[in-house]
Each structure stands twice: as structure tokens, then as C-alpha cells.
Coordinates of N, CA and C and ligand atoms in Angstrom, one line a residue:
M1 N 0.8 -1.2 0.0 CA 0.0 0.0 0.0 C 0.9 1.3 0.0
I2 N 0.7 2.1 -1.0 CA 1.5 3.4 -1.0 C 0.9 4.4 0.0
E3 N 1.8 5.0 0.8 CA 1.4 5.9 1.8 C 1.3 7.3 1.3
F4 N 0.2 8.0 1.6 CA 0.1 9.4 1.3 C -0.7 10.1 2.4
P5 N -0.5 11.4 2.6 CA -1.2 12.0 3.7 C -2.7 11.9 3.5
A6 N -3.5 11.4 4.5 CA -4.9 11.4 4.4 C -5.5 12.8 4.3
H7 N -6.3 13.0 3.3 CA -6.8 14.4 3.1 C -8.2 14.3 2.6
P8 N -9.2 14.5 3.4 CA -10.6 14.5 2.9 C -10.9 15.7 2.1
I9 N -11.6 15.6 1.0 CA -11.9 16.8 0.2 C -13.4 17.1 0.4
T10 N -13.6 18.4 0.5 CA -15.0 18.9 0.7 C -15.3 20.0 -0.3
P11 N -16.5 20.2 -0.8 CA -16.8 21.2 -1.8 C -16.4 22.6 -1.3
I12 N -15.9 23.4 -2.2 CA -15.7 24.8 -1.9 C -16.8 25.6 -2.4
G13 N -17.8 25.0 -3.2 CA -18.9 25.7 -3.6 C -19.9 24.8 -4.3
I14 N -21.1 25.4 -4.7 CA -22.1 24.7 -5.3 C -22.6 25.4 -6.6
I15 N -22.7 24.7 -7.7 CA -23.2 25.4 -8.9 C -24.7 25.5 -9.0
H16 N -25.2 26.7 -9.4 CA -26.6 26.9 -9.7 C -26.6 27.1 -11.2
S17 N -27.2 26.2 -12.0 CA -27.1 26.3 -13.4 C -28.5 26.2 -14.0
C18 N -28.5 26.6 -15.3 CA -29.8 26.6 -16.1 C -30.3 25.1 -16.4
Y19 N -29.4 24.1 -16.0 CA -29.8 22.7 -16.3 C -30.2 22.0 -15.1
P20 N -31.5 21.9 -14.7 CA -31.9 21.2 -13.5 C -31.9 19.7 -13.7
Q21 N -31.9 19.2 -15.0 CA -31.9 17.8 -15.3 C -30.8 17.5 -16.3
K22 N -30.4 16.2 -16.4 CA -29.2 15.9 -17.2 C -29.6 16.0 -18.7
F23 N -30.9 15.7 -19.1 CA -31.2 15.7 -20.5 C -31.1 17.1 -21.0
G24 N -30.4 17.3 -22.1 CA -30.2 18.6 -22.7 C -28.9 19.3 -22.4
I25 N -28.2 18.8 -21.4 CA -26.9 19.5 -21.0 C -25.9 19.2 -22.2
P26 N -25.2 20.2 -22.7 CA -24.3 19.9 -23.8 C -23.2 19.0 -23.3
R27 N -22.5 18.4 -24.3 CA -21.5 17.3 -24.0 C -20.2 17.9 -23.5
Q28 N -20.0 19.1 -23.8 CA -18.8 19.8 -23.3 C -19.1 21.3 -23.0
P29 N -18.3 21.9 -22.2 CA -18.5 23.4 -22.0 C -18.2 24.1 -23.3
G30 N -18.6 25.3 -23.4 CA -18.2 26.1 -24.6 C -19.2 25.9 -25.8
L31 N -19.9 24.8 -25.8 CA -20.8 24.6 -27.0 C -22.0 25.4 -27.0
V32 N -22.5 25.7 -25.8 CA -23.7 26.6 -25.7 C -23.3 27.9 -24.9
K33 N -23.2 28.9 -25.7 CA -22.6 30.2 -25.1 C -23.6 30.8 -24.1
S34 N -24.9 30.5 -24.3 CA -25.9 31.1 -23.4 C -26.3 30.3 -22.2
S35 N -25.6 29.2 -22.0 CA -25.9 28.4 -20.8 C -25.1 29.0 -19.6
T36 N -25.9 29.6 -18.7 CA -25.4 30.4 -17.6 C -25.7 29.8 -16.3
G37 N -25.0 30.3 -15.3 CA -25.3 29.9 -13.9 C -24.3 30.6 -13.0
R38 N -24.2 30.2 -11.8 CA -23.3 30.8 -10.9 C -22.7 29.8 -9.9
L39 N -21.5 30.1 -9.4 CA -20.9 29.2 -8.4 C -21.1 30.0 -7.1
A40 N -21.8 29.4 -6.1 CA -21.9 30.0 -4.8 C -20.8 29.4 -4.0
L41 N -19.9 30.3 -3.5 CA -18.8 29.8 -2.7 C -19.3 29.5 -1.3
L42 N -18.8 28.4 -0.7 CA -19.2 28.1 0.6 C -18.1 28.4 1.7
P43 N -18.5 28.7 2.9 CA -17.5 28.9 3.9 C -16.6 27.7 4.1
P44 N -15.3 27.8 4.3 CA -14.5 29.1 4.5 C -14.0 29.7 3.2
C45 N -14.6 29.3 2.1 CA -14.0 29.8 0.8 C -14.8 30.9 0.2
D46 N -15.7 31.5 1.0 CA -16.5 32.6 0.5 C -15.9 34.0 0.9
R47 N -14.6 34.0 1.0 CA -13.9 35.3 1.4 C -13.4 35.9 0.1
E48 N -13.7 37.2 -0.1 CA -13.3 37.9 -1.3 C -11.8 37.8 -1.6
E49 N -11.0 37.8 -0.5 CA -9.5 37.7 -0.8 C -9.1 36.4 -1.5
M50 N -10.0 35.4 -1.4 CA -9.6 34.1 -2.1 C -9.8 34.1 -3.6
V51 N -10.6 35.1 -4.1 CA -10.8 35.2 -5.5 C -10.1 36.5 -6.0
R52 N -9.4 37.2 -5.2 CA -8.7 38.5 -5.6 C -7.8 38.2 -6.8
G53 N -8.0 38.9 -7.9 CA -7.1 38.7 -9.1 C -7.8 37.8 -10.1
L54 N -8.8 37.1 -9.7 CA -9.4 36.1 -10.6 C -10.1 36.8 -11.8
D55 N -10.6 38.0 -11.5 CA -11.4 38.8 -12.6 C -10.5 39.2 -13.8
A56 N -9.2 39.0 -13.7 CA -8.3 39.2 -14.8 C -8.4 38.1 -15.9
F57 N -9.1 37.0 -15.5 CA -9.1 35.9 -16.4 C -10.5 35.7 -17.1
S58 N -10.6 35.4 -18.3 CA -11.9 35.2 -19.0 C -12.5 33.8 -18.7
H59 N -11.6 32.8 -18.5 CA -12.1 31.5 -18.3 C -11.5 30.8 -17.1
L60 N -12.2 29.8 -16.6 CA -11.7 29.1 -15.4 C -11.8 27.6 -15.6
W61 N -11.0 26.9 -15.0 CA -11.2 25.4 -14.8 C -12.0 25.2 -13.6
I62 N -13.0 24.3 -13.8 CA -13.8 23.9 -12.6 C -13.6 22.4 -12.4
L63 N -13.2 22.0 -11.2 CA -13.1 20.6 -10.9 C -14.2 20.2 -10.0
F64 N -15.0 19.2 -10.4 CA -16.3 19.0 -9.7 C -16.6 17.5 -9.6
L65 N -17.6 17.2 -8.8 CA -18.1 15.9 -8.7 C -19.4 15.7 -9.6
F66 N -19.3 14.6 -10.4 CA -20.5 14.2 -11.1 C -21.5 13.6 -10.2
H67 N -22.1 14.5 -9.4 CA -22.9 14.0 -8.2 C -24.2 13.2 -8.7
G68 N -24.7 13.6 -9.9 CA -25.8 12.9 -10.5 C -25.5 11.6 -11.1
A69 N -24.3 11.1 -11.1 CA -23.9 9.9 -11.7 C -23.5 8.8 -10.7
V70 N -23.3 9.3 -9.5 CA -22.7 8.4 -8.4 C -23.7 7.2 -8.2
A71 N -25.0 7.4 -8.1 CA -25.9 6.4 -7.8 C -26.0 5.3 -8.9
E72 N -25.6 5.7 -10.1 CA -25.7 4.8 -11.3 C -24.4 3.9 -11.4
G73 N -23.3 4.3 -10.7 CA -22.1 3.6 -10.7 C -21.3 3.8 -11.9
W74 N -20.2 3.0 -12.1 CA -19.3 3.2 -13.3 C -18.9 1.8 -13.8
R75 N -18.4 1.8 -15.1 CA -18.0 0.6 -15.7 C -16.6 0.8 -16.3
P76 N -15.8 -0.2 -16.5 CA -14.5 0.0 -17.1 C -14.5 0.4 -18.6
M77 N -15.6 0.1 -19.3 CA -15.7 0.6 -20.7 C -17.1 1.3 -20.9
V78 N -17.1 2.3 -21.7 CA -18.3 3.1 -22.0 C -18.6 3.2 -23.5
R79 N -19.8 3.6 -23.8 CA -20.2 3.8 -25.2 C -20.4 5.3 -25.4
P80 N -19.4 6.1 -25.8 CA -19.5 7.5 -25.8 C -20.4 8.0 -27.0
P81 N -21.1 9.1 -26.8 CA -22.1 9.6 -27.8 C -21.4 9.9 -29.2
W82 N -20.1 10.3 -29.1 CA -19.4 10.6 -30.4 C -19.1 9.4 -31.2
L83 N -19.4 8.2 -30.7 CA -19.3 7.0 -31.5 C -20.7 6.4 -31.8
G84 N -21.7 7.3 -31.7 CA -23.0 6.9 -32.0 C -23.6 6.0 -31.0
G85 N -23.1 5.9 -29.8 CA -23.6 5.0 -28.8 C -23.4 3.5 -29.1
Q86 N -22.6 3.2 -30.1 CA -22.4 1.8 -30.6 C -21.1 1.2 -30.0
K87 N -20.0 1.9 -30.3 CA -18.7 1.3 -30.0 C -18.3 1.6 -28.6
R88 N -17.5 0.8 -28.0 CA -17.0 1.0 -26.6 C -15.5 1.5 -26.6
V89 N -15.2 2.3 -25.6 CA -13.8 2.7 -25.3 C -13.6 2.6 -23.8
G90 N -12.4 2.6 -23.4 CA -12.1 2.5 -22.0 C -12.6 3.8 -21.3
V91 N -13.0 3.7 -20.1 CA -13.6 4.8 -19.4 C -12.6 6.0 -19.3
F92 N -11.3 5.7 -19.3 CA -10.3 6.7 -19.2 C -10.0 7.3 -20.6
A93 N -10.5 6.7 -21.6 CA -10.4 7.3 -23.0 C -11.7 8.1 -23.3
S94 N -12.5 8.4 -22.3 CA -13.7 9.1 -22.5 C -13.9 10.2 -21.5
R95 N -14.9 11.0 -21.8 CA -15.2 12.1 -20.8 C -16.5 11.8 -20.1
S96 N -16.8 10.5 -20.0 CA -18.1 10.0 -19.4 C -18.1 10.4 -17.9
P97 N -19.3 10.8 -17.4 CA -19.5 11.1 -16.0 C -19.3 9.8 -15.1
H98 N -19.5 8.6 -15.7 CA -19.5 7.4 -15.0 C -18.1 6.8 -14.9
R99 N -17.3 7.3 -14.0 CA -15.9 7.0 -13.9 C -15.6 6.8 -12.4
P100 N -14.5 6.1 -12.1 CA -14.1 6.0 -10.7 C -13.8 7.4 -10.2
N101 N -14.3 7.6 -9.0 CA -14.2 8.9 -8.3 C -15.1 10.0 -8.9
F102 N -15.7 9.8 -10.1 CA -16.8 10.7 -10.6 C -16.3 12.1 -10.6
M103 N -15.0 12.3 -11.0 CA -14.5 13.7 -11.1 C -14.7 14.3 -12.5
G104 N -15.2 15.5 -12.5 CA -15.4 16.2 -13.8 C -14.5 17.4 -13.9
L105 N -14.2 17.9 -15.1 CA -13.3 19.0 -15.4 C -13.9 19.8 -16.5
S106 N -14.2 21.1 -16.3 CA -14.8 21.9 -17.4 C -14.1 23.3 -17.4
V107 N -13.9 23.8 -18.6 CA -13.5 25.2 -18.8 C -14.7 26.0 -19.0
V108 N -14.9 27.0 -18.1 CA -16.1 27.8 -18.2 C -15.8 29.3 -18.3
R109 N -16.7 30.1 -18.8 CA -16.4 31.5 -18.9 C -16.8 32.3 -17.6
L110 N -15.9 33.1 -17.2 CA -16.1 33.9 -16.0 C -16.7 35.3 -16.4
M111 N -18.0 35.5 -16.0 CA -18.7 36.8 -16.4 C -18.5 37.9 -15.3
G112 N -18.3 37.4 -14.1 CA -18.2 38.4 -13.1 C -18.1 37.8 -11.7
I113 N -17.8 38.6 -10.7 CA -17.7 38.2 -9.3 C -18.6 39.1 -8.5
R114 N -19.6 38.5 -7.8 CA -20.5 39.3 -7.1 C -20.6 39.0 -5.6
R115 N -20.5 40.1 -4.8 CA -20.7 39.9 -3.4 C -22.2 40.3 -3.1
E116 N -23.0 39.4 -2.6 CA -24.4 39.7 -2.2 C -24.5 39.4 -0.7
K117 N -25.7 39.9 -0.2 CA -25.9 39.6 1.3 C -25.9 38.1 1.5
K118 N -26.4 37.3 0.5 CA -26.5 35.8 0.6 C -25.1 35.1 0.5
G119 N -24.1 35.8 0.0 CA -22.8 35.2 -0.2 C -22.0 35.7 -1.3
L120 N -20.9 35.0 -1.7 CA -20.0 35.4 -2.7 C -20.2 34.5 -3.9
F121 N -20.4 35.1 -5.1 CA -20.8 34.3 -6.3 C -19.9 34.6 -7.5
L122 N -19.6 33.5 -8.2 CA -18.9 33.7 -9.5 C -20.0 33.5 -10.6
E123 N -20.2 34.5 -11.4 CA -21.2 34.4 -12.5 C -20.5 33.7 -13.7
L124 N -21.1 32.7 -14.2 CA -20.5 31.8 -15.2 C -21.3 31.7 -16.4
A125 N -20.7 31.3 -17.5 CA -21.4 31.0 -18.8 C -20.7 29.9 -19.5
E126 N -21.3 29.4 -20.6 CA -20.8 28.3 -21.4 C -20.7 27.0 -20.6
L127 N -21.7 26.7 -19.7 CA -21.6 25.6 -18.8 C -22.1 24.3 -19.4
D128 N -21.5 23.2 -18.9 CA -22.1 21.8 -19.2 C -22.4 21.2 -17.9
L129 N -22.8 21.9 -16.9 CA -22.9 21.4 -15.5 C -24.4 21.4 -15.0
L130 N -24.7 20.3 -14.4 CA -26.0 20.1 -13.8 C -26.2 21.0 -12.6
D131 N -27.4 21.5 -12.4 CA -27.7 22.3 -11.2 C -27.3 21.5 -9.9
Q132 N -26.8 22.2 -8.9 CA -26.4 21.7 -7.6 C -25.1 20.9 -7.7
T133 N -24.3 21.0 -8.7 CA -23.0 20.3 -8.8 C -22.1 20.8 -7.7
P134 N -21.5 19.9 -6.9 CA -20.5 20.3 -5.9 C -19.1 20.6 -6.6
V135 N -18.5 21.6 -6.3 CA -17.2 22.0 -6.9 C -16.1 21.9 -5.9
F136 N -15.0 21.3 -6.3 CA -13.9 21.1 -5.4 C -12.8 22.1 -5.5
D137 N -12.6 22.6 -6.7 CA -11.5 23.6 -6.9 C -11.8 24.4 -8.2
I138 N -11.2 25.6 -8.2 CA -11.3 26.5 -9.4 C -9.8 27.0 -9.6
K139 N -9.5 27.1 -10.9 CA -8.2 27.6 -11.3 C -8.3 28.4 -12.5
P140 N -7.5 29.5 -12.6 CA -7.6 30.3 -13.9 C -7.2 29.5 -15.1
Y141 N -7.8 29.7 -16.2 CA -7.4 29.1 -17.5 C -6.3 29.9 -18.0
V142 N -5.1 29.2 -18.3 CA -3.9 29.9 -18.7 C -3.6 29.5 -20.2
P143 N -4.0 30.3 -21.2 CA -4.0 29.9 -22.6 C -2.6 29.4 -23.0
Y144 N -1.5 30.1 -22.6 CA -0.2 29.7 -23.2 C 0.2 28.3 -22.9
S145 N -0.4 27.8 -21.8 CA 0.0 26.4 -21.4 C -1.2 25.4 -21.6
D146 N -2.4 25.9 -21.3 CA -3.6 25.0 -21.3 C -4.1 24.8 -22.8
A147 N -3.9 25.7 -23.7 CA -4.3 25.5 -25.1 C -3.1 25.0 -25.8
V148 N -3.1 23.7 -26.0 CA -1.9 23.1 -26.6 C -2.0 23.1 -28.1
A149 N -1.1 23.9 -28.8 CA -1.1 24.0 -30.2 C -0.7 22.6 -30.8
G150 N -1.4 22.2 -31.8 CA -1.1 21.0 -32.5 C -1.5 19.7 -31.8
A151 N -2.3 19.9 -30.7 CA -2.8 18.7 -30.0 C -3.9 18.0 -30.9
H152 N -3.9 16.7 -30.9 CA -5.0 16.1 -31.6 C -5.9 15.3 -30.7
G153 N -7.2 15.3 -31.1 CA -8.3 14.9 -30.2 C -8.7 13.4 -30.3
G154 N -7.7 12.5 -30.6 CA -8.0 11.1 -30.7 C -9.1 11.0 -31.7
T155 N -10.2 10.3 -31.4 CA -11.3 10.1 -32.3 C -12.5 11.0 -32.0
I156 N -12.3 11.9 -31.0 CA -13.5 12.7 -30.6 C -13.6 13.9 -31.6
P157 N -14.6 13.9 -32.5 CA -14.8 15.0 -33.4 C -15.6 16.1 -32.7
P158 N -15.4 17.4 -33.2 CA -16.2 18.4 -32.6 C -17.6 18.2 -33.1
P159 N -18.6 18.4 -32.1 CA -20.0 18.1 -32.5 C -20.6 19.2 -33.2
G160 N -21.9 19.0 -33.6 CA -22.7 20.1 -34.1 C -22.3 20.6 -35.5
M161 N -21.7 19.7 -36.3 CA -21.2 20.2 -37.6 C -22.4 20.4 -38.6
V162 N -23.5 19.7 -38.3 CA -24.7 19.9 -39.2 C -25.4 21.1 -38.6
P163 N -25.5 22.2 -39.3 CA -26.3 23.3 -38.8 C -27.8 22.9 -38.7
R164 N -28.4 23.1 -37.6 CA -29.8 22.8 -37.4 C -30.7 24.0 -37.2
E165 N -31.8 24.1 -37.9 CA -32.7 25.2 -37.7 C -33.6 25.0 -36.5
V166 N -33.7 25.9 -35.6 CA -34.6 25.8 -34.5 C -35.8 26.8 -34.7
L167 N -37.0 26.3 -34.8 CA -38.1 27.2 -35.0 C -39.0 27.2 -33.8
F168 N -39.8 28.3 -33.5 CA -40.6 28.4 -32.4 C -42.1 28.6 -32.8
T169 N -43.1 28.0 -32.2 CA -44.4 28.3 -32.5 C -44.7 29.7 -31.9
D170 N -45.8 30.4 -32.3 CA -46.1 31.7 -31.8 C -46.2 31.7 -30.3
E171 N -46.9 30.6 -29.8 CA -47.1 30.4 -28.4 C -45.8 30.3 -27.6
A172 N -44.8 29.5 -28.1 CA -43.5 29.4 -27.5 C -42.7 30.7 -27.5
E173 N -42.9 31.4 -28.6 CA -42.2 32.7 -28.8 C -42.7 33.6 -27.7
E174 N -44.0 33.7 -27.5 CA -44.6 34.6 -26.6 C -44.1 34.2 -25.1
S175 N -44.1 32.9 -24.8 CA -43.6 32.5 -23.5 C -42.2 32.9 -23.2
C176 N -41.4 32.8 -24.3 CA -39.9 33.2 -24.1 C -39.9 34.7 -23.8
S177 N -40.6 35.6 -24.5 CA -40.6 37.0 -24.3 C -41.0 37.3 -22.9
I178 N -42.1 36.7 -22.4 CA -42.6 36.9 -21.1 C -41.5 36.5 -20.0
Y179 N -41.0 35.4 -20.2 CA -39.9 34.9 -19.3 C -38.7 35.8 -19.3
E180 N -38.3 36.2 -20.5 CA -37.1 37.1 -20.6 C -37.3 38.4 -19.9
Q181 N -38.5 39.0 -20.0 CA -38.8 40.2 -19.4 C -38.8 40.1 -17.9
R182 N -39.4 39.0 -17.4 CA -39.5 38.8 -15.9 C -38.1 38.5 -15.3
T183 N -37.3 37.8 -16.0 CA -36.0 37.3 -15.3 C -34.8 37.9 -15.8
G184 N -34.8 38.5 -17.0 CA -33.6 39.1 -17.6 C -32.7 38.0 -18.2
R185 N -33.2 36.7 -18.2 CA -32.4 35.6 -18.8 C -32.7 35.4 -20.2
Q186 N -31.7 35.1 -21.0 CA -31.9 34.9 -22.5 C -32.4 33.5 -22.8
L187 N -33.7 33.2 -22.5 CA -34.2 31.9 -22.6 C -34.2 31.4 -24.1
R188 N -34.6 32.3 -25.0 CA -34.7 31.9 -26.4 C -33.4 31.4 -27.0
A189 N -32.4 32.2 -26.7 CA -31.0 31.8 -27.2 C -30.6 30.5 -26.5
L190 N -30.9 30.4 -25.2 CA -30.5 29.2 -24.5 C -31.1 27.9 -25.2
I191 N -32.4 28.0 -25.4 CA -33.2 26.9 -26.1 C -32.6 26.6 -27.4
T192 N -32.4 27.7 -28.3 CA -31.9 27.5 -29.6 C -30.5 26.8 -29.6
E193 N -29.6 27.3 -28.8 CA -28.2 26.8 -28.8 C -28.2 25.4 -28.2
T194 N -29.1 25.1 -27.2 CA -29.1 23.8 -26.6 C -29.6 22.8 -27.6
L195 N -30.7 23.1 -28.4 CA -31.2 22.2 -29.4 C -30.3 22.0 -30.6
E196 N -29.5 23.1 -30.9 CA -28.6 22.9 -32.0 C -27.6 21.8 -31.8
Q197 N -27.4 21.5 -30.5 CA -26.4 20.4 -30.2 C -27.1 19.0 -30.3
D198 N -28.4 19.0 -30.6 CA -29.2 17.8 -30.7 C -29.0 16.9 -29.5
P199 N -29.8 17.1 -28.4 CA -29.6 16.4 -27.2 C -30.2 14.9 -27.3
R200 N -30.9 14.6 -28.4 CA -31.5 13.2 -28.4 C -30.4 12.1 -28.3
P201 N -30.7 11.1 -27.6 CA -29.8 9.9 -27.6 C -29.7 9.4 -29.1
A202 N -28.6 8.8 -29.5 CA -28.4 8.4 -30.9 C -29.5 7.3 -31.2
S203 N -29.9 6.5 -30.2 CA -30.9 5.4 -30.5 C -32.3 6.0 -30.8
Q204 N -32.5 7.2 -30.5 CA -33.9 7.7 -30.7 C -34.0 8.7 -31.8
R205 N -33.0 8.9 -32.6 CA -33.0 9.9 -33.6 C -34.0 9.7 -34.8
R206 N -34.4 8.4 -34.9 CA -35.3 8.1 -36.0 C -36.8 8.1 -35.5
R207 N -37.0 8.3 -34.2 CA -38.4 8.2 -33.8 C -39.0 9.6 -33.7
A208 N -40.2 9.7 -34.2 CA -41.0 11.0 -34.1 C -41.6 11.0 -32.7
R209 N -41.2 11.9 -31.9 CA -41.9 12.1 -30.6 C -41.6 13.5 -30.0
E210 N -42.4 13.8 -29.0 CA -42.2 15.1 -28.4 C -41.3 14.9 -27.2
Y211 N -40.4 15.8 -27.0 CA -39.5 15.8 -25.8 C -39.8 16.9 -24.8
G212 N -39.5 16.7 -23.6 CA -39.6 17.7 -22.6 C -38.2 17.9 -22.1
M213 N -37.8 19.2 -22.0 CA -36.4 19.5 -21.5 C -36.5 20.6 -20.5
A214 N -36.0 20.4 -19.3 CA -36.0 21.4 -18.2 C -34.9 22.4 -18.3
L215 N -35.3 23.7 -18.4 CA -34.3 24.8 -18.4 C -34.7 25.8 -17.3
W216 N -33.8 26.2 -16.4 CA -34.2 26.9 -15.3 C -35.4 26.3 -14.6
E217 N -36.5 27.1 -14.4 CA -37.7 26.4 -13.8 C -38.8 26.2 -14.8
V218 N -38.5 26.2 -16.1 CA -39.5 25.9 -17.1 C -39.3 24.6 -17.8
N219 N -40.3 24.1 -18.5 CA -40.2 22.8 -19.2 C -40.5 23.1 -20.7
V220 N -39.5 22.9 -21.5 CA -39.5 23.2 -22.9 C -40.0 21.9 -23.7
R221 N -41.1 22.0 -24.4 CA -41.6 20.9 -25.2 C -41.2 21.1 -26.6
W222 N -40.6 20.1 -27.3 CA -40.1 20.3 -28.6 C -40.1 19.0 -29.4
Q223 N -40.0 19.1 -30.7 CA -39.9 17.9 -31.5 C -39.0 18.1 -32.7
A224 N -38.5 17.0 -33.3 CA -37.7 17.1 -34.5 C -38.6 17.5 -35.7
E225 N -38.1 18.3 -36.5 CA -38.9 18.7 -37.7 C -37.9 18.8 -38.9
G226 N -38.0 17.8 -39.8 CA -37.0 17.8 -40.9 C -35.6 17.6 -40.3
E227 N -34.7 18.5 -40.7 CA -33.3 18.5 -40.2 C -33.2 19.3 -38.9
G228 N -34.2 20.0 -38.6 CA -34.2 20.9 -37.4 C -35.1 20.5 -36.3
F229 N -35.5 21.5 -35.5 CA -36.4 21.3 -34.4 C -37.4 22.4 -34.3
L230 N -38.6 22.0 -33.8 CA -39.7 22.9 -33.5 C -39.9 23.0 -32.0
V231 N -39.9 24.2 -31.4 CA -40.2 24.3 -30.0 C -41.7 24.6 -30.0
V232 N -42.5 23.6 -29.4 CA -43.9 23.6 -29.5 C -44.5 24.5 -28.4
R233 N -44.1 24.4 -27.2 CA -44.6 25.3 -26.1 C -43.7 25.2 -24.9
I234 N -43.9 26.2 -24.0 CA -43.0 26.2 -22.8 C -43.9 26.2 -21.6
E235 N -43.8 25.2 -20.8 CA -44.7 25.1 -19.6 C -44.0 25.7 -18.4
G236 N -44.8 26.3 -17.6 CA -44.3 26.9 -16.4 C -44.0 28.4 -16.4
V237 N -44.4 29.1 -17.5 CA -44.3 30.5 -17.6 C -45.7 31.1 -17.3
E238 N -45.8 31.9 -16.3 CA -47.0 32.5 -15.9 C -47.4 33.6 -16.9
K239 N -48.6 33.5 -17.5 CA -49.0 34.5 -18.5 C -49.8 35.7 -17.8
G240 N -49.6 36.8 -18.4 CA -50.4 38.0 -18.0 C -50.0 38.5 -16.6
E241 N -50.4 39.8 -16.4 CA -50.0 40.4 -15.1 C -51.2 40.4 -14.2
Ligands
SAH1 N1 -16.5 18.8 -19.2 C1 -16.8 17.7 -18.2 C2 -18.1 17.0 -18.5 C3 -18.2 16.2 -19.7 S1 -19.5 15.1 -19.7 C4 -15.6 16.7 -18.3 O1 -15.0 16.5 -19.4 O2 -15.3 16.1 -17.2 C5 -20.9 16.2 -19.9 C6 -22.1 15.6 -19.4 O3 -22.0 15.5 -18.0 C7 -23.3 16.5 -19.6 O4 -23.9 16.2 -20.8 C8 -24.2 16.2 -18.4 O5 -25.2 15.3 -18.7 C9 -23.3 15.5 -17.4 N2 -23.2 16.2 -16.1 C10 -22.9 17.5 -15.9 N3 -22.8 17.7 -14.6 C11 -23.2 16.6 -13.9 C12 -23.3 16.2 -12.6 N4 -23.1 17.1 -11.6 N5 -23.7 14.9 -12.3 C13 -23.9 14.0 -13.3 N6 -23.7 14.3 -14.6 C14 -23.4 15.6 -14.9

């Protein structure tokens, strides 16, 4: 047995994101520019001096727990979505949440740092994180070293090469406007960019059906329409004053 100092790790903060459920979350950060949220720093890490200087950076590394995958466990091999859900690779050759220790790593955009009565918050965008994700560490993204020129991505292709049109019914359009006025959040852009990534599992792409996708506190109902998508309606938006 190799000896090392025992060191329990506890979260330094919790993510509040636009994705309350796993379905619809993009496969990597940066794919959906409008996916926003905030990291609420927890004591003793909610002190302003601990983030002093961080606002000089546009992006951060977030090291987190795939808390929503723990109950499902992990396997030595996985079927990643970029292989159409058919072929298997080793879990360590994948970015699957179902891995030993369930550790996740994402580069996210830092929009600002806010001190409020309720605590200290990092405002974030370009997220691929489930709401309530526990965060263990944050580090500034350092392009000269972290962006490796000439690196090749194994067999993982960049997704979303097929441009997909996202249309809204009048009813869905109206719900977006009402929601945006009430909250100041860019719901329409979030829906469009999230659907452009085609969240459907590879096995279901041939089936005609309506999907429900939770974003913030609303439920977006949509279906495939030709090569694109139609947003049918948005449930949970209070109409009228
Ligand atoms: N950038 C990260 C995550 C890649 S996997 C990494 O490479 O480690 C991205 C998927 O993780 C998303 O599609 C979402 O379904 C899932 N996910 C995000 N946060 C999660 C969480 N807290 N628990 C379980 N799954 C999560």
C-alpha cells in the first residue's frame, strides 16, 4: 500500500445552473454560449480575498463531482455519444461522468464576481454542468499552457457540424418574451443553442416524438422537424399580469 497523507476533500462551492436535469446538457462546455449559472462559494471559501485577481481571467477550470452519476455507478468501458452509442472505449479514454471517483473537469467563462448579502458568487457562462453540482476547486485558465497547439483529439470529433434550424411556435415565442422580461435571462437563445447540439440519444433519432427539457424552472416541449427542431410550447411561464 502506497502511503500518502490522508486528506478528505469537501466542496468549496455549489453550482446553480440553467440545467436542473441531465437531459439537454451539452456534451462539453463552450458549446452553448448562453448556458449560464453561478458558483456559490461556501464557507470558509466565501472570502473575497480568495478570488482576488481572478477577474483578470476570461475562463476558469472547474473541478467537480458528477454527483448525479454516483448512484448509477461506473464501468471499465463506456459507449460515448461521439461513437453513435455503438462502440465502446475505456472509461479513461472518454469524458463520461460514470468513472471511478466521478470527477469532472470543465473550462467555463467567468462573467463576473458578485458579493451579495447571501454570499459570494462567481457568475459563469458556457456551462455543461447540472444544477447543484459540488465544486472542489477552481483555477484560472492559462492559454499559453492550457491551449496546446497541435494537439489532436483522438477520435473525438467536434460536435454540431450539421447546422440545425430551430423554430418556435407563436405560443412558445410569446412565452420566451414573457420569461425574458421577468427574469432578464436569455431563454430563447439558450433553447436554440441547446437544441442545435441535438440532445437526443443516438438510439432515438429516428423516432418521431415530443420531448420535454427542463431549463431553469420551465419545461420546454419540442420535436424534430425535418433536419431541425420545432419548439412547441413552454410550460411553467405565468401568463399575464
Ligand atoms: N466537461 C466535463 C463533463 C463532460 S460530460 C468533463 O469533461 O469532465 C458532460 C455531461 O456530464 C453532460 O452532458 C451532463 O449530462 C453530465 N453532467 C454534468 N454535470 C453533472 C453532474 N453534476 N452529475 C452528473 N452528470 C453531470
